[in-house]
């Protein structure tokens, strides 16, 4: 997963470099639109277009049948049942393209979320760093320590729970991309904290395993290590006309990419 | 199997997707496409279905209150009419006696088989109009395929008037119409299924001739038939692409001929010529460029129409229907369909393309009622022929294709029609279902010569390979009857098989215009000339008193009706038509020394309907074997009056109607001995328990009380006239013809 995230992050860092992070709206139109166009091309390549055309035609035929034979209630019921069945087949025909597209397009959306969904914590803000330990590692929360860099202050002593969770209340005194070092036994785990400055890619959570796929800003936590997750409270970025933060970016990307896909499907002769 | 695999894959992927925490928010456009598509389908389906199901009791109650039970007095809850254009009672009887028509024999023996008196004149547009309306030609106004425009003497379609949109906007090089073209069915009176619809009796009407443009009616669906134009607006213009030339010009004639010129590699670039582009100020035709590349083995070629996937054309086989999208203007595409047939690759490349049919899935003109009915049929059964005269008789007549190419085409159209018909019967347990098959008519027109070893059209053509083509088609139809049997075999279904007319030989052509010239009724401007151009070009209207146009009619150049009319109404007119009728009635074929006219009907005496004034003033009832010549039909004057018919179109029915009755078979017995085509609408109305409107000229032919009728079983084969029939068509080759039968509307 680390390798996958590294590659996707490198690629996106290169792609996004010319545009920066200043005007989110521009980026959030360009990339989802390109995503939609890409999706439609991939869709065409991996889907069974003939089968889709056939089943769509059968569905629309049954819809017409309902209209034409509206006087015949038995025929209407038959046609409705047929449509439901054909719709299942229609959905089934989407599964292969969906399976092919789901991983790369989720990666793209995760990159867009990382780059555009969050804002750096303002200078002076107090945020919570939350580390969760793997209960099976045998490590106690009492064995966890935090080293903070210059420009970051600990507001109150850490709260350590018996179920392996540790919370630090931190204050950002100076802007910068701070690196927080968490000591767990002999091992050190780093967590980045973006404070002040321009909009940029914001690290939020470090996870291990497959879930880290959605949080590509920081390296994946090592599998089999004592730490399950490291999470820093972050601020949602305010997006014009859209819900703030992750929800806004995900929904917007989905809607715009769908819109773009439907808009160009005729150009590329794609049946959806 | 593929469905099962798809569903299994769907299940596995769905499980995986659901198991991934938070992934559902990120699954992106792939799933979005599926979600949006299927959700839309579900929403629309449930909205429509619920609306229909919830309102159904209300609609039922409304119907019961306003109309009552439409089937309360019905003698049949379902009437199924199988129309077989041109099926001849003589040939049918002959094939039954030969044991080739077991299902027809069964129907005749269990029900009834009689000749069906046809219309006057006995041709499809007239006869099927009579079938649709229950009135004769003088009341529905259709006397022929063509009539003359009294203002110009030029030809015009009898059935349809199409006028382009009047208001347009000029944008750059385009002319954008602000509205639709106006299309009007010129047939008068009203269709009997409209009357049924008003009584909440549902109808499915498929391909009944002269139903274009479709006239909306309640409670029913209609797919237009004969006279639906092709995409070019003609009644069927085929395209022929050939490398064969005569001094650089196309070697073949007819249709749209294109000379192909291969490059050094043998590849060919050319274009398909489509309809006129009325959206361009400069006009011109829409075209579709294509490439044709013969395969190295000489057994196929690849046809690559620009913008479409290439298709392989196997030698000697039809393609499926190919979509032909013509771009009229940006975002405006006119869609047609055609089939290709690669006739030869060596030594010459010859490629035949059918006329461009209106695409039923994207109709450029309304070809059905409601408009979505054609779309529904296309989606259900695949694209199908929509052109009125779908079987391309002209291509065979001009010998650009062989009998096999024509026969295969006709059969594929037949298969489409059969699917439609069977499906309609299966879907409708009540109401009227009518489908007309043209195959019987077209095959008899084009293969009749095979029944007559001495037919002039046999010269230089095959006389063996297809000599049983007509028999095979009759057998095919018998097979259809077998398939239909169990679908209509119930006491609530009245089933009829009808044809609009029969058939006879067409050996000799008579140019009535030339006869009128010879007898001083028609004059050419050039007094030295013996011939005119088509459509009466060169006729001196200041002296001409009568002229012929179409397949049976003679028009008098009447003052007040024709633009340059010279014959006064009243006694002058009456005297003239009587004189021509008498002289023409005595016309003798110099080749045989026998009369060739059985009867000439004077329209004003023969007809009584409100549109008799529009009729040809005289209708020539030829003896079997004769017909208006090809040139006469298009208003041409030729040197000779008589000529041999050497065209493949070798059988016909535009003769005296008494010679060519149609067929009538039913699973119910009759109260009348001599059923007439004009009786069918009235009888259907009565079968459904409805009153016969006063304007209808037919009567109920089934017993009113539902009892067994007196007319049943097989017809008497000796009662059939068979005038002029070819030796191969005669039931009793040794028998002389009998007296003529009465025709519809004849007093």
Coordinates of C-alpha atoms in Angstrom, one line a residue, chain B residues 125-611:
Chain B
X125 CA -53.9 1.6 -52.7
X126 CA -57.6 1.5 -53.7
X127 CA -58.4 -1.8 -52.3
X128 CA -56.7 -1.4 -48.9
X129 CA -58.3 2.1 -48.6
X130 CA -61.6 0.4 -49.1
X131 CA -60.7 -2.2 -46.5
X132 CA -59.7 0.6 -44.1
X133 CA -62.8 2.7 -44.6
X134 CA -65.6 0.5 -45.8
X135 CA -66.3 2.7 -48.7
X136 CA -65.4 2.7 -52.4
X137 CA -62.9 4.8 -54.2
X138 CA -65.4 7.6 -54.9
X139 CA -65.8 8.0 -51.1
X140 CA -62.2 7.6 -50.0
X141 CA -60.7 9.4 -53.0
X142 CA -57.9 7.0 -53.8
X143 CA -58.1 5.7 -57.4
X144 CA -54.4 4.9 -58.1
X145 CA -50.9 5.3 -56.8
X146 CA -50.6 8.5 -58.9
X147 CA -53.0 11.1 -60.1
X148 CA -52.4 14.2 -62.1
X149 CA -52.2 17.6 -60.7
X150 CA -55.1 19.4 -62.5
X151 CA -53.1 22.6 -62.3
X152 CA -50.0 21.3 -64.0
X153 CA -50.9 17.9 -65.5
X154 CA -47.9 16.7 -63.6
X155 CA -47.9 13.6 -61.4
X156 CA -48.7 13.6 -57.7
X157 CA -49.1 11.0 -55.1
X158 CA -52.7 10.1 -54.6
X159 CA -52.3 9.4 -50.9
X160 CA -50.0 11.9 -49.4
X161 CA -49.3 15.6 -49.5
X162 CA -46.1 16.8 -47.9
X163 CA -45.4 20.5 -47.6
X164 CA -42.2 21.9 -46.1
X165 CA -42.4 24.1 -43.0
X166 CA -43.4 27.6 -44.1
X167 CA -41.5 29.7 -41.5
X168 CA -37.8 29.4 -41.5
X169 CA -34.9 31.3 -40.1
X170 CA -31.7 32.0 -42.1
X171 CA -28.6 31.5 -40.0
X172 CA -25.4 31.7 -42.1
X173 CA -25.5 29.1 -44.7
X174 CA -28.3 27.3 -43.0
X175 CA -32.1 27.5 -43.3
X176 CA -33.7 26.5 -40.0
X177 CA -37.3 25.5 -40.2
X178 CA -39.5 26.9 -37.4
X179 CA -41.9 24.0 -37.2
X180 CA -42.5 20.6 -38.8
X181 CA -43.2 19.8 -42.4
X182 CA -47.0 19.4 -42.9
X183 CA -47.9 15.9 -43.9
X184 CA -51.4 15.0 -44.8
X185 CA -53.1 11.8 -45.7
X186 CA -55.3 12.6 -48.7
X187 CA -57.4 9.5 -48.2
X188 CA -60.9 10.6 -47.2
X189 CA -63.5 9.0 -45.0
X190 CA -62.2 7.4 -41.7
X191 CA -60.6 4.2 -40.7
X192 CA -62.8 1.7 -39.0
X193 CA -60.3 1.2 -36.2
X194 CA -60.9 4.8 -35.3
X195 CA -64.6 3.9 -34.7
X196 CA -63.5 0.9 -32.6
X197 CA -61.1 3.1 -30.6
X198 CA -63.9 5.5 -29.8
X199 CA -65.7 2.6 -28.3
X200 CA -62.7 1.6 -26.3
X201 CA -61.9 -1.4 -28.4
X202 CA -58.1 -1.6 -28.9
X203 CA -56.5 -2.1 -32.3
X204 CA -53.0 -3.0 -33.5
X205 CA -52.8 -2.1 -37.2
X206 CA -49.6 -3.1 -38.9
X207 CA -48.6 -2.1 -42.4
X208 CA -52.0 -1.6 -43.9
X209 CA -51.4 0.3 -47.2
X210 CA -52.2 4.0 -47.4
X211 CA -51.8 4.8 -43.8
X212 CA -49.0 7.3 -44.2
X213 CA -48.9 9.7 -42.6
X214 CA -50.5 7.9 -39.7
X215 CA -53.8 9.4 -38.6
X216 CA -54.0 9.5 -34.8
X217 CA -56.8 7.5 -33.2
X218 CA -57.8 6.5 -29.7
X219 CA -57.0 3.1 -28.2
X220 CA -54.6 1.7 -30.7
X221 CA -51.4 1.6 -32.5
X222 CA -50.6 1.7 -36.1
X223 CA -47.5 1.1 -38.2
X224 CA -47.8 2.7 -41.6
X225 CA -47.5 0.7 -44.8
X226 CA -47.5 1.2 -48.5
X227 CA -46.7 4.7 -49.5
X228 CA -44.3 5.4 -46.7
X229 CA -41.5 7.1 -48.6
X230 CA -37.8 6.3 -48.3
X231 CA -35.4 8.8 -46.7
X232 CA -35.0 10.5 -50.1
X233 CA -38.8 11.1 -50.2
X234 CA -39.3 8.7 -53.1
X235 CA -41.2 5.5 -53.2
X236 CA -38.0 3.6 -53.2
X237 CA -34.7 4.5 -54.9
X238 CA -32.1 1.9 -54.7
X239 CA -28.4 2.6 -55.1
X240 CA -26.0 0.6 -57.3
X241 CA -22.3 1.0 -57.2
X242 CA -20.4 -0.5 -60.1
X243 CA -17.1 -0.4 -61.9
X244 CA -18.8 -1.3 -65.1
X245 CA -19.3 1.6 -67.5
X246 CA -20.3 2.4 -70.9
X247 CA -17.9 5.1 -72.1
X248 CA -17.4 6.3 -68.6
X249 CA -21.1 6.5 -67.8
X250 CA -22.9 4.0 -65.5
X251 CA -23.7 0.8 -67.4
X252 CA -26.9 0.1 -65.5
X253 CA -30.0 2.1 -65.3
X254 CA -32.5 2.9 -62.6
X255 CA -32.1 4.1 -59.1
X256 CA -29.0 6.0 -58.0
X257 CA -26.2 4.7 -60.2
X258 CA -22.6 5.4 -59.1
X259 CA -19.5 4.6 -61.0
X260 CA -16.7 3.1 -58.8
X261 CA -13.1 3.8 -59.6
X262 CA -10.6 1.7 -57.7
X263 CA -7.1 3.1 -57.0
X264 CA -4.0 1.1 -57.8
X265 CA -4.3 -1.0 -54.7
X266 CA -7.9 -1.9 -55.7
X267 CA -9.4 0.2 -52.9
X268 CA -12.4 2.3 -53.7
X269 CA -13.7 5.6 -52.3
X270 CA -17.2 6.7 -53.0
X271 CA -20.2 8.1 -51.3
X272 CA -23.8 7.1 -50.5
X273 CA -26.2 9.7 -51.8
X274 CA -28.8 10.6 -49.3
X275 CA -31.8 12.9 -49.2
X276 CA -31.9 16.6 -50.3
X277 CA -30.5 18.9 -47.6
X278 CA -33.3 21.4 -47.2
X279 CA -31.3 23.0 -44.3
X280 CA -28.6 24.3 -46.6
X281 CA -29.3 27.5 -48.5
X282 CA -27.2 26.1 -51.4
X283 CA -29.3 22.9 -51.3
X284 CA -27.7 19.7 -52.6
X285 CA -27.8 16.2 -51.3
X286 CA -26.5 14.8 -48.1
X287 CA -23.8 12.2 -48.6
X288 CA -22.0 9.6 -46.6
X289 CA -18.5 8.9 -47.8
X290 CA -17.3 5.3 -47.6
X291 CA -14.4 3.1 -48.5
X292 CA -14.6 -0.3 -50.1
X293 CA -11.7 -2.7 -49.9
X294 CA -12.0 -6.1 -51.6
X295 CA -10.5 -9.0 -49.7
X296 CA -7.5 -10.8 -51.2
X297 CA -9.5 -14.0 -51.6
X298 CA -12.1 -12.2 -53.6
X299 CA -14.9 -13.5 -51.4
X300 CA -15.7 -10.5 -49.4
X301 CA -15.0 -6.8 -49.1
X302 CA -14.8 -4.4 -46.2
X303 CA -17.2 -1.5 -46.3
X304 CA -16.0 1.4 -44.1
X305 CA -18.6 4.2 -43.9
X306 CA -16.9 7.2 -42.5
X307 CA -17.4 7.6 -38.8
X308 CA -18.6 4.0 -38.4
X309 CA -17.1 0.6 -37.6
X310 CA -16.1 -1.2 -40.8
X311 CA -18.3 -4.1 -41.8
X312 CA -17.5 -7.1 -43.8
X313 CA -19.6 -7.7 -46.9
X314 CA -19.6 -11.4 -47.8
X315 CA -20.1 -12.0 -51.5
X316 CA -23.7 -12.9 -52.3
X317 CA -25.2 -12.2 -48.9
X318 CA -27.3 -9.4 -47.5
X319 CA -25.9 -7.4 -44.5
X320 CA -28.1 -6.6 -41.6
X321 CA -29.7 -3.2 -41.6
X322 CA -26.9 -0.7 -41.5
X323 CA -27.5 2.7 -40.0
X324 CA -26.9 5.6 -42.3
X325 CA -26.7 8.9 -40.4
X326 CA -26.7 11.9 -42.7
X327 CA -25.6 15.2 -41.2
X328 CA -27.9 18.0 -42.4
X329 CA -26.5 20.7 -40.1
X330 CA -24.5 20.7 -36.8
X331 CA -26.5 18.6 -34.3
X332 CA -29.1 17.7 -37.0
X333 CA -28.8 14.2 -38.2
X334 CA -31.3 12.4 -40.5
X335 CA -31.1 8.7 -39.9
X336 CA -31.9 6.0 -42.4
X337 CA -31.1 2.3 -42.7
X338 CA -30.2 0.2 -45.7
X339 CA -28.9 -3.3 -46.5
X340 CA -26.0 -3.9 -48.8
X341 CA -25.5 -6.8 -51.1
X342 CA -22.1 -7.4 -52.7
X343 CA -23.1 -8.7 -56.1
X344 CA -19.6 -9.3 -57.5
X345 CA -15.9 -8.4 -57.0
X346 CA -14.4 -9.8 -60.1
X347 CA -14.0 -9.0 -62.9
X348 CA -16.1 -6.0 -61.9
X349 CA -17.2 -4.7 -58.5
X350 CA -20.9 -4.4 -58.2
X351 CA -22.5 -3.4 -54.9
X352 CA -26.2 -3.0 -54.5
X353 CA -27.8 -1.0 -51.7
X354 CA -31.5 -1.1 -50.9
X355 CA -33.5 2.2 -50.8
X356 CA -32.7 4.1 -47.7
X357 CA -35.5 3.3 -45.3
X358 CA -36.6 5.6 -42.6
X359 CA -34.9 4.3 -39.4
X360 CA -37.8 3.1 -37.3
X361 CA -35.7 3.7 -34.1
X362 CA -35.1 7.3 -35.1
X363 CA -37.8 8.1 -37.6
X364 CA -37.2 11.2 -39.6
X365 CA -41.0 11.3 -40.4
X366 CA -43.9 9.9 -38.4
X367 CA -44.4 6.3 -39.6
X368 CA -46.5 5.1 -36.7
X369 CA -49.2 6.1 -34.2
X370 CA -48.2 6.8 -31.6
X371 CA -44.8 7.9 -32.8
X372 CA -43.1 5.7 -30.3
X373 CA -44.8 2.6 -31.6
X374 CA -42.2 2.2 -34.4
X375 CA -39.5 2.8 -31.9
X376 CA -41.0 0.2 -29.6
X377 CA -41.1 -2.4 -32.4
X378 CA -37.5 -1.6 -33.5
X379 CA -36.3 -2.0 -30.0
X380 CA -38.2 -5.2 -29.5
X381 CA -37.5 -6.9 -32.8
X382 CA -34.6 -5.1 -34.3
X383 CA -34.7 -2.6 -37.1
X384 CA -37.1 -3.4 -39.9
X385 CA -38.1 -2.3 -43.3
X386 CA -40.3 0.8 -43.2
X387 CA -40.5 1.8 -46.8
X388 CA -44.0 1.4 -48.2
X389 CA -42.9 -0.6 -51.2
X390 CA -40.1 -2.3 -49.3
X391 CA -39.4 -5.1 -51.7
X392 CA -37.2 -3.5 -54.3
X393 CA -39.0 -4.5 -57.5
X394 CA -37.3 -1.7 -59.5
X395 CA -33.8 -3.2 -58.9
X396 CA -35.0 -6.5 -60.4
X397 CA -37.0 -4.8 -63.1
X398 CA -33.8 -2.9 -64.2
X399 CA -31.9 -6.2 -63.8
X400 CA -29.2 -4.7 -61.5
X401 CA -29.9 -7.6 -59.2
X402 CA -31.0 -11.2 -59.9
X403 CA -34.1 -13.0 -58.9
X404 CA -32.2 -14.5 -55.9
X405 CA -31.2 -11.1 -54.5
X406 CA -34.8 -9.9 -54.8
X407 CA -36.2 -13.1 -53.4
X408 CA -33.9 -13.1 -50.4
X409 CA -34.8 -9.5 -49.7
X410 CA -38.5 -10.1 -49.9
X411 CA -38.1 -13.1 -47.5
X412 CA -36.2 -11.1 -44.9
X413 CA -38.9 -8.5 -45.0
X414 CA -41.5 -11.2 -44.6
X415 CA -39.7 -12.6 -41.6
X416 CA -39.7 -9.2 -40.0
X417 CA -43.4 -8.8 -40.6
X418 CA -44.1 -12.3 -39.3
X419 CA -42.4 -11.5 -36.0
X420 CA -44.5 -8.4 -35.7
X421 CA -47.7 -10.1 -36.4
X422 CA -47.2 -13.1 -34.1
X423 CA -46.1 -10.7 -31.3
X424 CA -49.1 -8.6 -31.7
X425 CA -51.4 -11.6 -31.5
X426 CA -49.7 -12.8 -28.4
X427 CA -49.9 -9.4 -26.7
X428 CA -53.6 -8.7 -27.4
X429 CA -56.3 -11.0 -26.0
X430 CA -59.0 -8.5 -27.0
X431 CA -59.5 -6.1 -29.8
X432 CA -58.4 -6.0 -33.5
X433 CA -55.1 -7.1 -34.8
X434 CA -54.4 -6.6 -38.5
X435 CA -51.1 -7.0 -40.4
X436 CA -50.7 -6.8 -44.1
X437 CA -47.9 -8.9 -45.8
X438 CA -46.8 -7.6 -49.1
X439 CA -44.5 -10.5 -50.0
X440 CA -47.2 -12.4 -51.8
X441 CA -47.9 -9.5 -54.1
X442 CA -44.3 -8.6 -54.9
X443 CA -43.2 -12.2 -55.6
X444 CA -46.1 -12.7 -57.9
X445 CA -45.4 -9.5 -59.7
X446 CA -41.8 -10.4 -60.3
X447 CA -41.9 -14.2 -60.7
X448 CA -45.2 -14.7 -62.6
X449 CA -43.4 -15.2 -65.8
X450 CA -42.1 -18.5 -64.5
X451 CA -45.7 -19.8 -64.7
X452 CA -45.8 -19.0 -68.3
X453 CA -43.2 -20.6 -70.5
X454 CA -44.1 -18.3 -73.4
X455 CA -44.0 -15.1 -71.5
X456 CA -42.2 -12.3 -73.4
X457 CA -40.3 -11.5 -70.3
X458 CA -38.6 -14.9 -70.3
X459 CA -36.4 -13.9 -73.2
X460 CA -32.7 -14.0 -72.1
X461 CA -33.6 -14.8 -68.5
X462 CA -33.6 -17.8 -66.3
X463 CA -36.8 -19.8 -66.5
X464 CA -35.9 -22.7 -64.3
X465 CA -34.2 -21.8 -61.0
X466 CA -37.0 -19.8 -59.5
X467 CA -40.0 -21.4 -61.3
X468 CA -41.4 -22.4 -57.9
X469 CA -40.8 -19.1 -56.1
X470 CA -44.5 -18.3 -56.0
X471 CA -45.3 -21.7 -54.7
X472 CA -42.6 -21.4 -52.0
X473 CA -44.1 -18.1 -50.8
X474 CA -47.5 -19.6 -50.6
X475 CA -46.1 -22.5 -48.6
X476 CA -44.3 -20.0 -46.4
X477 CA -47.6 -18.2 -45.7
X478 CA -49.2 -21.6 -45.0
X479 CA -46.4 -22.1 -42.4
X480 CA -47.4 -18.8 -40.9
X481 CA -51.0 -19.9 -40.7
X482 CA -49.8 -23.0 -38.8
X483 CA -48.0 -20.8 -36.3
X484 CA -51.0 -18.5 -35.9
X485 CA -53.4 -21.4 -35.6
X486 CA -53.0 -22.1 -31.9
X487 CA -53.0 -18.4 -31.1
X488 CA -56.4 -17.8 -32.7
X489 CA -58.0 -21.1 -32.0
X490 CA -60.5 -20.0 -29.4
X491 CA -64.3 -19.3 -29.6
X492 CA -63.8 -15.6 -28.8
X493 CA -61.5 -15.0 -31.7
X494 CA -62.7 -14.4 -35.2
X495 CA -59.8 -15.0 -37.6
X496 CA -59.8 -13.9 -41.2
X497 CA -57.3 -14.2 -44.0
X498 CA -57.9 -11.8 -46.8
X499 CA -56.2 -10.4 -49.9
X500 CA -57.0 -7.2 -51.6
X501 CA -56.9 -8.7 -55.1
X502 CA -55.7 -11.7 -57.0
X503 CA -53.3 -12.0 -59.9
X504 CA -53.1 -12.7 -63.5
X505 CA -50.6 -12.6 -66.3
X506 CA -49.1 -9.4 -67.7
X507 CA -47.9 -10.3 -71.2
X508 CA -48.9 -7.3 -73.3
X509 CA -48.7 -3.6 -72.7
X510 CA -51.2 -1.2 -74.1
X511 CA -50.4 2.5 -74.3
X512 CA -53.7 4.2 -74.0
X513 CA -52.2 7.5 -74.7
X514 CA -50.9 6.3 -78.1
X515 CA -54.4 4.9 -78.8
X516 CA -55.9 8.3 -77.8
X517 CA -53.5 9.9 -80.2
X518 CA -54.3 7.5 -83.0
X519 CA -58.0 8.1 -82.5
X520 CA -57.8 11.9 -82.4
X521 CA -58.3 12.5 -78.7
X522 CA -54.8 13.4 -77.9
X523 CA -52.4 15.7 -79.8
X524 CA -48.8 16.5 -79.5
X525 CA -47.4 20.0 -80.0
X526 CA -45.0 18.7 -82.6
X527 CA -47.4 17.4 -85.2
X528 CA -44.6 15.4 -86.8
X529 CA -43.8 13.6 -83.6
X530 CA -45.2 10.3 -82.5
X531 CA -43.8 10.3 -79.0
X532 CA -43.9 12.5 -76.0
X533 CA -41.8 12.8 -72.9
X534 CA -42.9 11.5 -69.5
X535 CA -45.7 13.0 -67.6
X536 CA -47.4 14.3 -70.7
X537 CA -44.6 16.5 -71.8
X538 CA -45.2 17.8 -75.2
X539 CA -48.9 17.3 -75.2
X540 CA -50.9 20.0 -76.9
X541 CA -53.6 20.8 -74.3
X542 CA -55.4 23.2 -76.5
X543 CA -56.6 20.3 -78.7
X544 CA -56.3 17.2 -76.4
X545 CA -59.6 15.9 -75.0
X546 CA -58.4 12.9 -73.1
X547 CA -55.1 11.5 -71.7
X548 CA -54.0 8.6 -69.5
X549 CA -51.9 8.6 -66.4
X550 CA -51.5 5.8 -63.9
X551 CA -52.4 2.2 -64.2
X552 CA -56.0 2.1 -65.2
X553 CA -57.3 5.6 -65.6
X554 CA -58.2 7.9 -68.5
X555 CA -58.8 11.5 -67.8
X556 CA -60.9 13.9 -69.8
X557 CA -59.4 17.3 -70.2
X558 CA -62.4 18.9 -68.6
X559 CA -63.0 22.6 -68.6
X560 CA -63.1 24.0 -65.1
X561 CA -61.2 21.1 -63.7
X562 CA -58.0 20.8 -65.6
X563 CA -56.0 24.0 -66.1
X564 CA -56.3 24.0 -69.8
X565 CA -59.4 22.0 -70.0
X566 CA -61.4 22.2 -73.3
X567 CA -64.2 19.7 -72.9
X568 CA -67.4 21.4 -71.7
X569 CA -69.3 19.8 -68.9
X570 CA -72.7 18.4 -69.8
X571 CA -73.6 16.7 -73.0
X572 CA -70.2 17.2 -74.6
X573 CA -68.5 15.5 -71.7
X574 CA -71.0 12.7 -71.5
X575 CA -70.9 12.1 -75.2
X576 CA -67.1 12.0 -75.2
X577 CA -66.7 9.5 -72.4
X578 CA -69.3 7.3 -73.9
X579 CA -67.6 7.4 -77.2
X580 CA -64.2 6.6 -75.8
X581 CA -65.6 3.9 -73.6
X582 CA -67.3 2.2 -76.6
X583 CA -64.2 2.5 -78.9
X584 CA -61.8 1.4 -76.3
X585 CA -64.0 -1.5 -75.4
X586 CA -63.6 -2.8 -78.9
X587 CA -59.8 -2.6 -78.9
X588 CA -58.3 -5.7 -80.5
X589 CA -54.8 -6.9 -80.0
X590 CA -53.4 -7.3 -83.5
X591 CA -51.1 -10.0 -82.3
X592 CA -54.0 -12.3 -81.2
X593 CA -56.9 -10.8 -83.1
X594 CA -58.9 -10.8 -79.9
X595 CA -60.3 -8.1 -77.8
X596 CA -58.2 -7.0 -74.9
X597 CA -60.7 -4.9 -72.9
X598 CA -63.3 -6.6 -70.8
X599 CA -65.1 -3.4 -69.7
X600 CA -64.6 0.3 -69.5
X601 CA -66.3 1.9 -66.5
X602 CA -67.5 5.5 -66.8
X603 CA -66.8 6.9 -63.4
X604 CA -69.6 9.3 -63.3
X605 CA -72.0 6.5 -63.9
X606 CA -70.2 3.9 -61.9
X607 CA -69.5 5.8 -58.7
X608 CA -71.8 7.7 -56.5
X609 CA -69.5 9.0 -53.7
X610 CA -68.6 12.6 -53.0
X611 CA -65.1 12.4 -54.6

